[in-house]
Structures are given as structure tokens and as C-alpha cells.
PDB file of C-alpha atoms in Angstrom:
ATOM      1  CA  UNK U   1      17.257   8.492  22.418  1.00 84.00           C
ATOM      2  CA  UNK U   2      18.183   6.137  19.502  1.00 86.00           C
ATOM      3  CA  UNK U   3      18.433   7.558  15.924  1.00 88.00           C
ATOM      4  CA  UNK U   4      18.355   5.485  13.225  1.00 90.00           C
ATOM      5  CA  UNK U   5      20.134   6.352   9.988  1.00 89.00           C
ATOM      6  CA  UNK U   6      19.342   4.360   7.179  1.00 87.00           C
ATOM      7  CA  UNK U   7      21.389   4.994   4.213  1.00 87.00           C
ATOM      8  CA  UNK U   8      24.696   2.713   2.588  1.00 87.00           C
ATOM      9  CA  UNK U   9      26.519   6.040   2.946  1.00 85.00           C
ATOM     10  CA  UNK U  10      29.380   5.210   5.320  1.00 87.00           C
ATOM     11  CA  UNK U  11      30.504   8.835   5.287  1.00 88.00           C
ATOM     12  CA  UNK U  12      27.196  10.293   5.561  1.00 86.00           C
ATOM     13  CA  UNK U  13      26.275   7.822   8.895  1.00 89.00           C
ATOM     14  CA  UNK U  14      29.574   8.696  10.549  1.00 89.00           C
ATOM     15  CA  UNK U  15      29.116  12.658   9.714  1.00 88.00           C
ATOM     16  CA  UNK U  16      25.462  12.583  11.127  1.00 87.00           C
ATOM     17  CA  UNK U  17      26.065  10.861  14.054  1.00 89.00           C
ATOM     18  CA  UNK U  18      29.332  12.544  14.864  1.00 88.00           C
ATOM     19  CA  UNK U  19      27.746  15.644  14.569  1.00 87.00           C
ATOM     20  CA  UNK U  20      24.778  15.125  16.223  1.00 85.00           C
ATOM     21  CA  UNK U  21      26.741  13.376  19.647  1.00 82.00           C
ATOM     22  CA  UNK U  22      28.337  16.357  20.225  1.00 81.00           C
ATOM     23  CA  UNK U  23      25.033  18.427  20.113  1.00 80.00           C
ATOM     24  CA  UNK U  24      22.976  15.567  22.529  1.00 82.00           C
ATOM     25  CA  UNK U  25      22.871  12.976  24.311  1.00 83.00           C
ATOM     26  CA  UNK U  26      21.638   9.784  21.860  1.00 85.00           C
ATOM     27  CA  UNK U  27      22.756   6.717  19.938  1.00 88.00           C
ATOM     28  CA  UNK U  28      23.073   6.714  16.586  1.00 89.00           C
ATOM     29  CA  UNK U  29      22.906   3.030  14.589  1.00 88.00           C
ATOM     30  CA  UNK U  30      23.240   2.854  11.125  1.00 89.00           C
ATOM     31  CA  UNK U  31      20.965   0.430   8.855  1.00 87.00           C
ATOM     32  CA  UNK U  32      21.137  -0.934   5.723  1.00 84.00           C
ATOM     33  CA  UNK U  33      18.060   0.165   3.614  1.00 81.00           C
ATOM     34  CA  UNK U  34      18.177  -3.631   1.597  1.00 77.00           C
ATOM     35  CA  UNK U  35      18.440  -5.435   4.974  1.00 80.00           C
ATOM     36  CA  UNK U  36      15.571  -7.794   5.461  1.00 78.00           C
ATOM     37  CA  UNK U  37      15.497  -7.493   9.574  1.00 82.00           C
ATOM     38  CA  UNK U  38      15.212  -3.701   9.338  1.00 81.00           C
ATOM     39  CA  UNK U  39      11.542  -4.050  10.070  1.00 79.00           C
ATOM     40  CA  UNK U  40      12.440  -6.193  13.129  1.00 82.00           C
ATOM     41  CA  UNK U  41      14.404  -3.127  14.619  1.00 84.00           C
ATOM     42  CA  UNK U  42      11.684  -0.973  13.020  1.00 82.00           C
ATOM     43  CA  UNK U  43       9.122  -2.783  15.873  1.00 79.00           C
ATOM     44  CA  UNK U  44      11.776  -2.062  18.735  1.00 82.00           C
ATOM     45  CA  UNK U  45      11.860   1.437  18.251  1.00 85.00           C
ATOM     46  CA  UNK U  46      10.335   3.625  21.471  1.00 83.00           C
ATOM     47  CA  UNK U  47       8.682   7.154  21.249  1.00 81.00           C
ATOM     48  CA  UNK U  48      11.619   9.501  21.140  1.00 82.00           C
ATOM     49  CA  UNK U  49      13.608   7.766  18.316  1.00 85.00           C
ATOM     50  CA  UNK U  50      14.234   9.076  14.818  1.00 86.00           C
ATOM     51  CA  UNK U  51      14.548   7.084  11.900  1.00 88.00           C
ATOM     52  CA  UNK U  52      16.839   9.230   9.350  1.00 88.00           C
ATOM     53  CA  UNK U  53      16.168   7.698   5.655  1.00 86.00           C
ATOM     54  CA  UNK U  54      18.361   8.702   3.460  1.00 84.00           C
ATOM     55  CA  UNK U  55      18.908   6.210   1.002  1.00 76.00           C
ATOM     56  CA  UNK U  56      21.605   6.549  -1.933  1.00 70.00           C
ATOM     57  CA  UNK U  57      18.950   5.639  -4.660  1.00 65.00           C
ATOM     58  CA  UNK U  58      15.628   8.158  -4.833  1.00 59.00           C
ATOM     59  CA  UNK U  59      13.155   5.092  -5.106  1.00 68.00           C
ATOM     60  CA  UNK U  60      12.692   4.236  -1.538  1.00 75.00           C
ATOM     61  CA  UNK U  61       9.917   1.317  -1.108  1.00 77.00           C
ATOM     62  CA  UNK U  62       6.538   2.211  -0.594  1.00 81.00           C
ATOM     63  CA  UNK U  63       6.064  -1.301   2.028  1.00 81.00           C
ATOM     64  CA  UNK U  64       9.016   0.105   3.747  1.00 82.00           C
ATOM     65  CA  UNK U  65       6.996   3.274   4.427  1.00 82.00           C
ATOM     66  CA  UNK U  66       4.564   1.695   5.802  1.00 82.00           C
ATOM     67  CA  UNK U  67       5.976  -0.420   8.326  1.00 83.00           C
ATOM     68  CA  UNK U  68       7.736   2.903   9.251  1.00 83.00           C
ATOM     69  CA  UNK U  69       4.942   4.494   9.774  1.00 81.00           C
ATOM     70  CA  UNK U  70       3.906   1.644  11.734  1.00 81.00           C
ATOM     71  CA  UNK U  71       6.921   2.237  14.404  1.00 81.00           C
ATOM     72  CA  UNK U  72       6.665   4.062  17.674  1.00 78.00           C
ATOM     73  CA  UNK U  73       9.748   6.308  16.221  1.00 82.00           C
ATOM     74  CA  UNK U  74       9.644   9.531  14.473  1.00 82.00           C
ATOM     75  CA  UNK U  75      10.598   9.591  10.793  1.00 85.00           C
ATOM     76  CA  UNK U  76      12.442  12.545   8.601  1.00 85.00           C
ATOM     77  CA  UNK U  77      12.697  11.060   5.070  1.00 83.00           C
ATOM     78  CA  UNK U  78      16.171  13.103   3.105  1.00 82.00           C
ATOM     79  CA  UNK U  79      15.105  12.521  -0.464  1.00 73.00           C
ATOM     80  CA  UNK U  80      16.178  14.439  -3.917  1.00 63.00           C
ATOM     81  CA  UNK U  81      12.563  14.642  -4.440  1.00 60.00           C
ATOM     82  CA  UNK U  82      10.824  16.198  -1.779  1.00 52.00           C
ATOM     83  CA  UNK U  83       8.053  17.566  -4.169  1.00 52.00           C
ATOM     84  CA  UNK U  84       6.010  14.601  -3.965  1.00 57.00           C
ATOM     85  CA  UNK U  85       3.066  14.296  -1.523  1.00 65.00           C
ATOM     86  CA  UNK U  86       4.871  11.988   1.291  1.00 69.00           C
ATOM     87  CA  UNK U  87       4.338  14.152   4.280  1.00 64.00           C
ATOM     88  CA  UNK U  88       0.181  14.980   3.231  1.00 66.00           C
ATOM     89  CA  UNK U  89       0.509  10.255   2.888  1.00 74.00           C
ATOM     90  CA  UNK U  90       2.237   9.750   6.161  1.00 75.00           C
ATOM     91  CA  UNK U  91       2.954  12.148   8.914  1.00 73.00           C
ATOM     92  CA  UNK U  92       6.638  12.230   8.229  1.00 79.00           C
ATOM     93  CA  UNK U  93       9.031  15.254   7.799  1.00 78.00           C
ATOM     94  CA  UNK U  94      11.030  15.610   4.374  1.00 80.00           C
ATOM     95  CA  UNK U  95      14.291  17.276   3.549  1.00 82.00           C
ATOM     96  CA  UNK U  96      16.043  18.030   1.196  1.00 80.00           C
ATOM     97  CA  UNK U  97      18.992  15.232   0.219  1.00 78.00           C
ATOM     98  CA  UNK U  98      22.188  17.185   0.768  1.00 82.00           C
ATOM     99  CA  UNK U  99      20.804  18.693   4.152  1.00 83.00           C
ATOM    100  CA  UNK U 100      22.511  21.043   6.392  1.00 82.00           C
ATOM    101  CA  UNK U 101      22.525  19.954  10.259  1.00 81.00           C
ATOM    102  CA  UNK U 102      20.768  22.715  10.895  1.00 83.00           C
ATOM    103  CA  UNK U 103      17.869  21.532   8.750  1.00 81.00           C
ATOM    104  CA  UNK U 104      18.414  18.161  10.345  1.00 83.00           C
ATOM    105  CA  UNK U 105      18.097  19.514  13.578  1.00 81.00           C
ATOM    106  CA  UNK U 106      15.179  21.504  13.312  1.00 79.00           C
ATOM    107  CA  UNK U 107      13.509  18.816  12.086  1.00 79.00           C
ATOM    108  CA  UNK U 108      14.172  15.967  14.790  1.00 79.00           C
ATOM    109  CA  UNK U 109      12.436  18.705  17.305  1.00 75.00           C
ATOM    110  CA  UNK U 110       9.723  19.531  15.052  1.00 72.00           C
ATOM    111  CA  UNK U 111       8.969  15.706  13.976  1.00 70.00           C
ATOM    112  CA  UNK U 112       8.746  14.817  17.616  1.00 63.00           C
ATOM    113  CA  UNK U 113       5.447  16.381  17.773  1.00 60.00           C
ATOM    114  CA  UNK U 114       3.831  14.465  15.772  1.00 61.00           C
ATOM    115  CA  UNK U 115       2.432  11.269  16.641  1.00 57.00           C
ATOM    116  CA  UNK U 116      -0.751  10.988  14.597  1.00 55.00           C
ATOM    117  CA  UNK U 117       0.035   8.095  12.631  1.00 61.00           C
ATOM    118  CA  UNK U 118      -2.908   7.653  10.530  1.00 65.00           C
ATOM    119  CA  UNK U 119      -2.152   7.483   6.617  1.00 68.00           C
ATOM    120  CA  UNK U 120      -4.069   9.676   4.217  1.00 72.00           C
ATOM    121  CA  UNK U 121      -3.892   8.262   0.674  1.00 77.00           C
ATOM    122  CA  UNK U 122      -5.211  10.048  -2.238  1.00 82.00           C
ATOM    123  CA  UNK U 123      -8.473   9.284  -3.294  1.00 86.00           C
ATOM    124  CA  UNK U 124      -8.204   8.248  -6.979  1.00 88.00           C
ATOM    125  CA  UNK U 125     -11.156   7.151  -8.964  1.00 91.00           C
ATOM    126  CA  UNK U 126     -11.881   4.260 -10.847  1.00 91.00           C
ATOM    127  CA  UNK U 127     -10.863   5.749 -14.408  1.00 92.00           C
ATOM    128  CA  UNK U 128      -7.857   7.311 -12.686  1.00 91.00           C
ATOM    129  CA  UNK U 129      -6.530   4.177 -11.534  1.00 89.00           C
ATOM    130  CA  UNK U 130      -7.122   2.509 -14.908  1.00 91.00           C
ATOM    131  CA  UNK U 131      -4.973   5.335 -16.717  1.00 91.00           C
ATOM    132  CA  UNK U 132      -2.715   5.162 -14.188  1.00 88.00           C
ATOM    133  CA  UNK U 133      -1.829   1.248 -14.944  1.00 88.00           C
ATOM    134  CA  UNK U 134      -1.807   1.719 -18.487  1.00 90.00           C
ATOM    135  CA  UNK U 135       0.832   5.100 -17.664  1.00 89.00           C
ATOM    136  CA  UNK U 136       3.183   2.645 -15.657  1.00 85.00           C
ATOM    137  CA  UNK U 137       3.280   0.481 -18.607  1.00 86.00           C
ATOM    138  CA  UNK U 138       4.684   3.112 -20.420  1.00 87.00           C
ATOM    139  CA  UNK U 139       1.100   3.511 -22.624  1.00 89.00           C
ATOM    140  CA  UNK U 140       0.974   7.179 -24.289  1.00 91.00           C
ATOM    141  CA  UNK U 141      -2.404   8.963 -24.109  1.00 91.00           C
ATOM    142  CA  UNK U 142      -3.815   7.997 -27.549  1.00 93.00           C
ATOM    143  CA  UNK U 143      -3.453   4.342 -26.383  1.00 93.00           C
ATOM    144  CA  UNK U 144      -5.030   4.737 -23.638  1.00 92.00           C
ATOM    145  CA  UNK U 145      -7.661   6.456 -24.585  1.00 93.00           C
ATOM    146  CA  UNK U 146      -8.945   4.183 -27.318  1.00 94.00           C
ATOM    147  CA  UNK U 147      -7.811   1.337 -24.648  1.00 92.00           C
ATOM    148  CA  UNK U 148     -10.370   2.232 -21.916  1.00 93.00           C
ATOM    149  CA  UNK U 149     -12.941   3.740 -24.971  1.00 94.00           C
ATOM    150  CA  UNK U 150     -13.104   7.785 -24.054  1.00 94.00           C
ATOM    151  CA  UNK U 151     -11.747  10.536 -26.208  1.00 94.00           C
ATOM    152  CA  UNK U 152      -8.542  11.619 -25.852  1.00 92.00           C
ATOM    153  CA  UNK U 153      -9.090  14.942 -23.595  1.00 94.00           C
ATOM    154  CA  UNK U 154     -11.160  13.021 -21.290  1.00 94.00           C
ATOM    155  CA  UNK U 155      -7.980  10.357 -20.721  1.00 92.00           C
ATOM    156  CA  UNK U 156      -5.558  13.650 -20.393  1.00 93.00           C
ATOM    157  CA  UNK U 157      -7.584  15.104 -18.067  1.00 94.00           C
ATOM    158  CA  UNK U 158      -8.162  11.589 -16.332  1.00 93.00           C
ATOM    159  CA  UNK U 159      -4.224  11.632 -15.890  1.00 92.00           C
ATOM    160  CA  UNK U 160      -3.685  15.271 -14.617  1.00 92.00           C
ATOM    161  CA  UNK U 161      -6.189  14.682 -11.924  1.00 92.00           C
ATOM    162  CA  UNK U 162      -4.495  11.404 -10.941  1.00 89.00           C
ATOM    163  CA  UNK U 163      -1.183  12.631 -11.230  1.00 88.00           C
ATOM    164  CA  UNK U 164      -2.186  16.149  -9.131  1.00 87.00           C
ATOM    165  CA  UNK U 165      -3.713  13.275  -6.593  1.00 86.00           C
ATOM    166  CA  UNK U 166      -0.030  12.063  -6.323  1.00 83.00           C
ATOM    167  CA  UNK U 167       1.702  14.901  -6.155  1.00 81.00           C
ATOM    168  CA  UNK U 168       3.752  14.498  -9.322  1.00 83.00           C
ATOM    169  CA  UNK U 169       3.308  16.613 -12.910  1.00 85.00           C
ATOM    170  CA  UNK U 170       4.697  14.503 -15.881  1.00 85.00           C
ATOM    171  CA  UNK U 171       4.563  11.094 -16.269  1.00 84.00           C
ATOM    172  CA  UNK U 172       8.714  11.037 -16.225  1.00 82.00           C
ATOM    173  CA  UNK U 173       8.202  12.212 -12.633  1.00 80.00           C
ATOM    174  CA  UNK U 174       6.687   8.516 -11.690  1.00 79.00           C
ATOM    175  CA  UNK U 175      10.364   7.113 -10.995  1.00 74.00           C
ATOM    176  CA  UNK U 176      10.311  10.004  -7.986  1.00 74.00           C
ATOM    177  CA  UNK U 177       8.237   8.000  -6.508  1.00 77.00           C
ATOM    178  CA  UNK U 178       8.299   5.113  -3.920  1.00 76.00           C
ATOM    179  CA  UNK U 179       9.112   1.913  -5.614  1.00 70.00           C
ATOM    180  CA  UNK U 180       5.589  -0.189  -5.627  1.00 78.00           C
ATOM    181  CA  UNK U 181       3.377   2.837  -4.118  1.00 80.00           C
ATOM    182  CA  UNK U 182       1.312   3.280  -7.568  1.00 79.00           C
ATOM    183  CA  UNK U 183       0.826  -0.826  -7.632  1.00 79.00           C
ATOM    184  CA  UNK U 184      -0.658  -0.261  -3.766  1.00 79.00           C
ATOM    185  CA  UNK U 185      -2.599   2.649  -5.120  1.00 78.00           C
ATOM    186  CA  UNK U 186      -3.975   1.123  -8.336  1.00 76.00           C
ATOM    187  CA  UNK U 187      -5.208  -2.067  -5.971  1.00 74.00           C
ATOM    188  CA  UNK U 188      -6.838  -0.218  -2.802  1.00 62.00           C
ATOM    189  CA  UNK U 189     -10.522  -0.179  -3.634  1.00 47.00           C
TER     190      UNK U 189
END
């Protein structure tokens, strides 16, 4: 079994696959999240392999994702933000960023189950996406509302749905997410 760690972390890499050699029998490689063949390797993976992300900065990219998701390997995503919908989008498993190897662990067994690869986004309406452009630009909910021409309560409630859709509860909480994943949102029909 290969596990792939992909994180700049040095010291993380070595401690994970240190630890995890002495508990069974697999390779561990580490990868650099900015590398531009990482989806190359992504392609080789077989069923059985992990991909660890665990990236230094919280916004991993969205494209990455989804040529993870793509892979034959299993994926556990270690982000500080785990309270975003990721595992209802993709069937990955998410924990937290300073994991134990116990959570680590359980997770490479549990994540190994799954092989349903199908991708479930959210189902955001026309008006939703709308507010949710003009919200990425920064736009408060007064602009918006005379913007798109519907009173103020309606463009709230507009942007609780969509954010609830999302899984996030203030518009702050939009750099939690994956870099480019509301631009792929806001343009699926």
C-alpha cells in the first residue's frame, strides 16, 4: 500500500510516515501540494492507497479535489476547518488538522470502505448563485439587494439558504473554503 502525504510540512511527512511504518506494512511518499505533476501521480494511484492532504494553508483547491476524487486511492483531507460540507461533496474522510495517529488510523480503515465516488454538489438556485457572486465580491446585503431588485429580507434569506447549501454560516467563513469551489458552483447550471 502507498500513502500519499501531501503537505510542505517536512516534520509532519517524516512523523506520519515514521509512525505509520512501524504500525504496517506501506510506502509513504510525500507531495508537494503546488506541484503541477501531482495529478500525474494522482492517475497512478491503485485501490488500497491513501492520499493524506494536509496542506499548511486552509484553502486547498477545489480542481485539486476533484481530480482526487477522480483517483483509484482513498482520500482523508486534515483541515482546520472540518465544518464545511466536504465529506456530504465528495466521499472523503475529514480530520481535524493537528490529528492524533489514532484518529489517523481509524480513518485509513474506515475510508477504505468507501469507493462510491460520485460527487454530490449542493443544489443552489438561480437567485442563490447570483447573491453568492455579488458576496465573493465583498457586496453587503443592501447592495445586493437593490443590485438584483428584491427587498432586503428576501436577499438575506437568499444568502442563508445558499450559505446552509455550503455548509458555512457567515460570509467571513467563505475563505474556509476550497480556493475556486464557489466560482465552480456559481457556473454549474
Amino acid at each position: 500500500m502507498n500513502i500519499y502525504v501531501l503537505t510542505e510540512n517536512s516534520y509532519l511527512f517524516l512523523g506520519v510516515a515514521n509512525s505509520l511504518k512501524q504500525r504496517m506494512d506501506c510506502r509513504c511518499v510525500q507531495l508537494n501540494p503546488n506541484s503541477k505533476s501531482n495529478s500525474e501521480i494522482f492517475h497512478l494511484t491503485k485501490p488500497g492507497d491513501i492520499v493524506l492532504v494536509a496542506q499548511e494553508n486552509s484553502n486547498i483547491d477545489f480542481t485539486m479535489l476533484m481530480e482526487l476524487n477522480e483517483t483509484n486511492a482513498s482520500v482523508i483531507i486534515a483541515a482546520n476547518h472540518v465544518d464545511w460540507k466536504i465529506s456530504s461533496i465528495f466521499r472523503f474522510a475529514t480530520i481535524a488538522r493537528k490529528f492524533y495517529l489514532s484518529d489517523l488510523l481509524q480513518n485509513m480503515y474506515l475510508v477504505q470502505a468507501i469507493n462510491n465516488k460520485e460527487i454530490k454538489l449542493p443544489k443552489i438556485t438561480k437567485t442563490e448563485r447570483a447573491v453568492l457572486k455579488l458576496v465573493m465580491n465583498g457586496m453587503t446585503i443592501n447592495f445586493i439587494s437593490s443590485r438584483l431588485n428584491i427587498a432586503t429580507k428576501t436577499a438575506y434569506s437568499h444568502q442563508r439558504s445558499a450559505f446552509r447549501k455550503i455548509g458555512i454560516r457567515k460570509s467571513l467563513d467563505i475563505i474556509k473554503l476550497p480556493s475556486n469551489y464557489l466560482n465552480y458552483l456559481c457556473s454549474a447550471c
